[in-house]
Amino acid sequence: MRVLVTPDYRTLSEEAAALVARAVRAKPDITLGLPTGSTPLGMYEELIRKHRHEGLDFSRVRTFNLDEYLGLAPDDPQSYHAYMHARFFDHVNIAVDNTRIPDGSPGVDANAKCGRYEDAIRNAGGIDLLIVGIGSNGHIAFNEPGSSFESRTRVVTLAPETIENAKRHFPGDADIPMSAITIGIRTILDARRILLLASGSGKAEAVERTLRDPVSESVPASALRLHPDVIAILDESARRR
Ligand code: GLP
């Protein structure tokens, strides 16, 4: 894994967006794997700026999001569907039909949809560049500690720490989902290139374990060390314990 340490969050966001923009320009019909959370927000802002001011063209880009809460309709403001539209899709020239996000709507047979999500990724020719954040417990997408490195898209129960961290994004009286749909660790490792982003001291321990501990299912992000083409972009505070 190559590691780039940037001085601050802004530089991390600019470096991440520059890497994604180079990949999109090199392959205009690229398939991207996209994350949510607070970490990629600056990257999305910078990509929107590049679209507006540098003509970065998303018209042929295809995307697959990494995960979604179970039990939230796409129009629920807390859903990752809503996040992606508000933070990125609605501000660039991407074709909505080219964007996919796991469907966690109440009442859907989520388990049945998981296999179809994997099929859709395969039919798109696989993910060329997958961008992923990291949870403070080392999770990637919603693959919590203990997830098999052979896992694929499935329904998962969230770790208590993940639910605790999610609270700041949910209004006081809202129910926080206990489960989610996530692509698996094998799905992530199948991507041709991976960009890992980590910002802030709250991620420093997870980053340290990812880079230094033995590769193990107890640290899901350590699986990334098994992949031949991963770059981690960190800011200073995520690099120090
Ligand atoms: C959630 C998401 C992950 C994300 C993680 C870290 O659990 N499912 O994909 O990487 O949170 O979020 P943040 O970037 O807000 O710290």
Short mmCIF file of C-alpha atoms and ligand atoms in Angstrom, two decimals:
data_model
loop_
_atom_site.label_atom_id
_atom_site.label_comp_id
_atom_site.label_asym_id
_atom_site.label_seq_id
_atom_site.Cartn_x
_atom_site.Cartn_y
_atom_site.Cartn_z
CA MET A 1 0.00 0.00 0.00
CA ARG A 2 1.36 3.41 -0.89
CA VAL A 3 0.73 6.04 1.76
CA LEU A 4 0.51 9.78 1.14
CA VAL A 5 0.35 11.96 4.24
CA THR A 6 -1.05 15.43 3.64
CA PRO A 7 -0.81 18.36 6.06
CA ASP A 8 -4.55 18.84 6.49
CA TYR A 9 -8.04 17.78 5.42
CA ARG A 10 -8.23 20.31 2.61
CA THR A 11 -5.07 18.98 0.97
CA LEU A 12 -6.28 15.41 1.45
CA SER A 13 -9.51 16.32 -0.35
CA GLU A 14 -7.64 18.04 -3.20
CA GLU A 15 -5.24 15.11 -3.65
CA ALA A 16 -8.11 12.61 -3.64
CA ALA A 17 -10.12 14.63 -6.16
CA ALA A 18 -7.05 15.09 -8.37
CA LEU A 19 -6.49 11.33 -8.44
CA VAL A 20 -10.15 10.64 -9.27
CA ALA A 21 -10.17 13.37 -11.94
CA ARG A 22 -7.06 11.92 -13.59
CA ALA A 23 -8.73 8.49 -13.66
CA VAL A 24 -11.95 9.91 -15.16
CA ARG A 25 -10.01 11.81 -17.84
CA ALA A 26 -7.98 8.70 -18.70
CA LYS A 27 -11.13 6.55 -18.98
CA PRO A 28 -14.29 8.64 -19.48
CA ASP A 29 -16.55 5.58 -19.06
CA ILE A 30 -14.83 4.55 -15.83
CA THR A 31 -16.74 2.66 -13.14
CA LEU A 32 -16.21 4.14 -9.68
CA GLY A 33 -16.98 2.72 -6.24
CA LEU A 34 -18.15 5.58 -4.04
CA PRO A 35 -18.18 6.10 -0.27
CA THR A 36 -20.27 8.23 2.06
CA GLY A 37 -19.51 9.59 5.54
CA SER A 38 -17.87 12.87 6.44
CA THR A 39 -14.40 12.03 5.10
CA PRO A 40 -15.16 12.21 1.32
CA LEU A 41 -17.21 15.42 1.54
CA GLY A 42 -14.25 17.66 0.65
CA MET A 43 -13.32 15.37 -2.25
CA TYR A 44 -16.86 15.59 -3.65
CA GLU A 45 -16.80 19.40 -3.32
CA GLU A 46 -13.53 19.55 -5.19
CA LEU A 47 -14.83 17.21 -7.93
CA ILE A 48 -17.88 19.47 -8.33
CA ARG A 49 -15.52 22.45 -8.65
CA LYS A 50 -13.50 20.62 -11.29
CA HIS A 51 -16.70 19.83 -13.17
CA ARG A 52 -17.81 23.47 -13.12
CA HIS A 53 -14.49 25.16 -13.77
CA GLU A 54 -12.29 22.59 -15.52
CA GLY A 55 -14.93 20.77 -17.57
CA LEU A 56 -14.48 17.45 -15.79
CA ASP A 57 -17.04 15.28 -17.57
CA PHE A 58 -19.07 12.63 -15.72
CA SER A 59 -21.55 11.96 -18.54
CA ARG A 60 -20.24 8.44 -19.20
CA VAL A 61 -19.09 7.59 -15.68
CA ARG A 62 -20.80 4.73 -13.85
CA THR A 63 -20.88 4.46 -10.07
CA PHE A 64 -21.67 1.90 -7.41
CA ASN A 65 -22.02 3.03 -3.83
CA LEU A 66 -20.45 0.87 -1.18
CA ASP A 67 -23.31 0.66 1.28
CA GLU A 68 -26.70 1.86 2.54
CA TYR A 69 -28.61 1.68 5.81
CA LEU A 70 -31.34 -0.93 5.96
CA GLY A 71 -34.83 0.42 6.61
CA LEU A 72 -34.37 3.88 5.10
CA ALA A 73 -36.22 4.83 1.92
CA PRO A 74 -34.13 6.60 -0.74
CA ASP A 75 -35.89 9.88 0.04
CA ASP A 76 -35.12 9.66 3.75
CA PRO A 77 -32.73 12.56 4.45
CA GLN A 78 -30.48 10.22 6.47
CA SER A 79 -30.15 7.69 3.65
CA TYR A 80 -26.97 7.40 1.64
CA HIS A 81 -29.17 7.89 -1.45
CA ALA A 82 -30.05 11.37 -0.17
CA TYR A 83 -26.43 12.05 0.76
CA MET A 84 -25.13 11.13 -2.71
CA HIS A 85 -27.65 13.31 -4.48
CA ALA A 86 -27.21 16.31 -2.17
CA ARG A 87 -23.43 16.10 -1.97
CA PHE A 88 -22.45 15.01 -5.47
CA PHE A 89 -24.80 13.64 -8.14
CA ASP A 90 -27.09 16.68 -8.32
CA HIS A 91 -24.12 18.98 -8.98
CA VAL A 92 -22.36 17.19 -11.84
CA ASN A 93 -23.44 15.89 -15.25
CA ILE A 94 -23.71 12.25 -14.22
CA ALA A 95 -26.60 10.23 -15.66
CA VAL A 96 -28.75 9.04 -12.75
CA ASP A 97 -29.27 5.72 -14.57
CA ASN A 98 -25.52 5.18 -14.37
CA THR A 99 -25.52 5.44 -10.57
CA ARG A 100 -26.32 2.52 -8.29
CA ILE A 101 -26.76 2.44 -4.52
CA PRO A 102 -27.90 -0.63 -2.56
CA ASP A 103 -31.64 -0.42 -1.87
CA GLY A 104 -32.38 -0.44 1.85
CA SER A 105 -36.01 0.63 1.53
CA PRO A 106 -38.36 -0.70 4.21
CA GLY A 107 -40.10 -3.85 3.00
CA VAL A 108 -37.67 -4.75 0.22
CA ASP A 109 -36.20 -8.24 0.18
CA ALA A 110 -32.70 -6.93 0.80
CA ASN A 111 -31.08 -10.37 0.79
CA ALA A 112 -32.47 -11.07 -2.67
CA LYS A 113 -31.11 -7.77 -3.95
CA CYS A 114 -27.55 -8.42 -2.79
CA GLY A 115 -26.77 -10.99 -5.46
CA ARG A 116 -28.21 -8.68 -8.09
CA TYR A 117 -25.94 -5.86 -6.94
CA GLU A 118 -22.92 -8.12 -7.42
CA ASP A 119 -24.26 -9.08 -10.87
CA ALA A 120 -24.65 -5.41 -11.81
CA ILE A 121 -21.03 -4.69 -10.82
CA ARG A 122 -19.85 -7.67 -12.86
CA ASN A 123 -22.01 -6.67 -15.86
CA ALA A 124 -20.50 -3.19 -15.73
CA GLY A 125 -17.08 -4.79 -16.17
CA GLY A 126 -16.07 -4.46 -12.51
CA ILE A 127 -15.05 -1.41 -10.51
CA ASP A 128 -12.02 0.43 -11.91
CA LEU A 129 -11.40 2.76 -8.97
CA LEU A 130 -12.97 2.30 -5.56
CA ILE A 131 -12.75 5.03 -2.93
CA VAL A 132 -13.27 3.99 0.65
CA GLY A 133 -13.16 5.54 4.12
CA ILE A 134 -12.41 3.75 7.37
CA GLY A 135 -14.41 3.42 10.57
CA SER A 136 -12.75 4.05 13.93
CA ASN A 137 -12.95 0.27 14.50
CA GLY A 138 -11.19 -0.42 11.19
CA HIS A 139 -14.33 -1.18 9.18
CA ILE A 140 -14.46 -0.53 5.44
CA ALA A 141 -17.86 0.17 3.88
CA PHE A 142 -19.98 -1.59 6.54
CA ASN A 143 -17.71 -4.61 6.83
CA GLU A 144 -17.30 -4.73 10.59
CA PRO A 145 -14.47 -6.53 12.43
CA GLY A 146 -14.81 -10.28 11.91
CA SER A 147 -16.08 -9.92 8.33
CA SER A 148 -14.70 -12.59 6.04
CA PHE A 149 -12.22 -11.45 3.42
CA GLU A 150 -14.28 -13.57 1.01
CA SER A 151 -17.50 -11.67 1.82
CA ARG A 152 -19.65 -10.15 -0.90
CA THR A 153 -22.69 -7.86 -0.90
CA ARG A 154 -24.90 -8.79 2.03
CA VAL A 155 -27.01 -7.59 4.93
CA VAL A 156 -24.97 -6.92 8.07
CA THR A 157 -25.58 -5.93 11.69
CA LEU A 158 -23.75 -2.75 12.63
CA ALA A 159 -21.21 -2.76 15.46
CA PRO A 160 -22.16 -0.77 18.59
CA GLU A 161 -19.26 1.64 17.90
CA THR A 162 -20.55 2.28 14.36
CA ILE A 163 -24.05 3.03 15.66
CA GLU A 164 -22.56 5.36 18.28
CA ASN A 165 -20.54 7.21 15.61
CA ALA A 166 -23.61 7.47 13.35
CA LYS A 167 -25.58 9.30 16.04
CA ARG A 168 -24.09 12.68 15.16
CA HIS A 169 -25.62 12.40 11.67
CA PHE A 170 -29.12 11.56 12.90
CA PRO A 171 -31.52 14.05 14.50
CA GLY A 172 -32.11 13.43 18.21
CA ASP A 173 -35.38 11.56 17.94
CA ALA A 174 -34.57 9.55 14.80
CA ASP A 175 -34.13 5.79 14.98
CA ILE A 176 -30.63 4.80 13.99
CA PRO A 177 -30.62 1.71 11.80
CA MET A 178 -29.05 -1.37 13.38
CA SER A 179 -28.30 -3.00 10.05
CA ALA A 180 -27.16 -2.16 6.56
CA ILE A 181 -26.43 -3.52 3.11
CA THR A 182 -22.76 -3.43 2.24
CA ILE A 183 -20.56 -4.67 -0.54
CA GLY A 184 -18.15 -7.28 0.83
CA ILE A 185 -14.43 -7.26 1.39
CA ARG A 186 -13.97 -9.54 -1.64
CA THR A 187 -16.07 -7.09 -3.68
CA ILE A 188 -13.73 -4.29 -2.56
CA LEU A 189 -10.58 -6.31 -3.30
CA ASP A 190 -11.94 -7.11 -6.79
CA ALA A 191 -11.68 -3.41 -7.72
CA ARG A 192 -8.73 -2.65 -10.00
CA ARG A 193 -7.53 0.29 -7.89
CA ILE A 194 -8.41 1.40 -4.39
CA LEU A 195 -8.11 4.81 -2.75
CA LEU A 196 -8.36 4.78 1.05
CA LEU A 197 -9.08 8.09 2.81
CA ALA A 198 -8.64 8.80 6.51
CA SER A 199 -8.81 12.12 8.30
CA GLY A 200 -8.56 13.17 11.93
CA SER A 201 -7.14 11.78 15.16
CA GLY A 202 -10.24 9.62 15.67
CA LYS A 203 -8.95 7.42 12.83
CA ALA A 204 -5.28 7.31 13.90
CA GLU A 205 -5.50 4.05 15.80
CA ALA A 206 -7.50 2.32 13.05
CA VAL A 207 -4.96 3.56 10.47
CA GLU A 208 -2.03 2.36 12.56
CA ARG A 209 -3.60 -1.09 12.94
CA THR A 210 -4.41 -1.20 9.22
CA LEU A 211 -0.83 -0.43 8.23
CA ARG A 212 1.12 -2.25 10.96
CA ASP A 213 -0.89 -5.07 12.58
CA PRO A 214 -0.93 -8.52 11.02
CA VAL A 215 -3.47 -8.73 8.18
CA SER A 216 -6.52 -10.09 9.97
CA GLU A 217 -10.31 -10.18 9.84
CA SER A 218 -10.31 -8.36 13.17
CA VAL A 219 -9.09 -5.28 11.26
CA PRO A 220 -11.17 -5.27 8.04
CA ALA A 221 -9.11 -2.47 6.43
CA SER A 222 -5.96 -4.59 6.75
CA ALA A 223 -7.38 -6.66 3.86
CA LEU A 224 -6.37 -3.77 1.61
CA ARG A 225 -2.74 -4.81 2.08
CA LEU A 226 -3.55 -7.92 0.03
CA HIS A 227 -4.38 -5.74 -2.99
CA PRO A 228 -1.61 -4.74 -5.43
CA ASP A 229 -2.80 -1.20 -6.19
CA VAL A 230 -3.92 0.74 -3.12
CA ILE A 231 -3.06 4.30 -2.22
CA ALA A 232 -3.96 5.64 1.21
CA ILE A 233 -4.30 9.41 1.53
CA LEU A 234 -4.18 10.47 5.16
CA ASP A 235 -3.94 13.78 6.90
CA GLU A 236 -1.33 14.36 9.61
CA SER A 237 -3.72 13.82 12.48
CA ALA A 238 -4.89 10.44 11.13
CA ARG A 239 -1.28 9.31 10.85
CA ARG A 240 -0.34 9.92 14.47
CA ARG A 241 -1.56 7.96 17.43
C1 GLP B 1 -19.75 4.74 7.84
C2 GLP B 1 -19.71 4.37 6.37
C3 GLP B 1 -18.32 4.07 5.94
C4 GLP B 1 -17.41 5.21 6.34
C5 GLP B 1 -17.40 5.35 7.83
C6 GLP B 1 -16.53 6.48 8.33
O1 GLP B 1 -19.70 3.63 8.65
N1 GLP B 1 -20.54 3.26 6.04
O2 GLP B 1 -18.32 3.86 4.54
O3 GLP B 1 -16.12 4.99 5.86
O4 GLP B 1 -18.73 5.59 8.26
O5 GLP B 1 -17.26 7.66 8.30
P1 GLP B 1 -16.66 9.10 8.46
O6 GLP B 1 -15.98 9.41 7.18
O7 GLP B 1 -17.86 9.97 8.69
O8 GLP B 1 -15.74 9.05 9.60
#
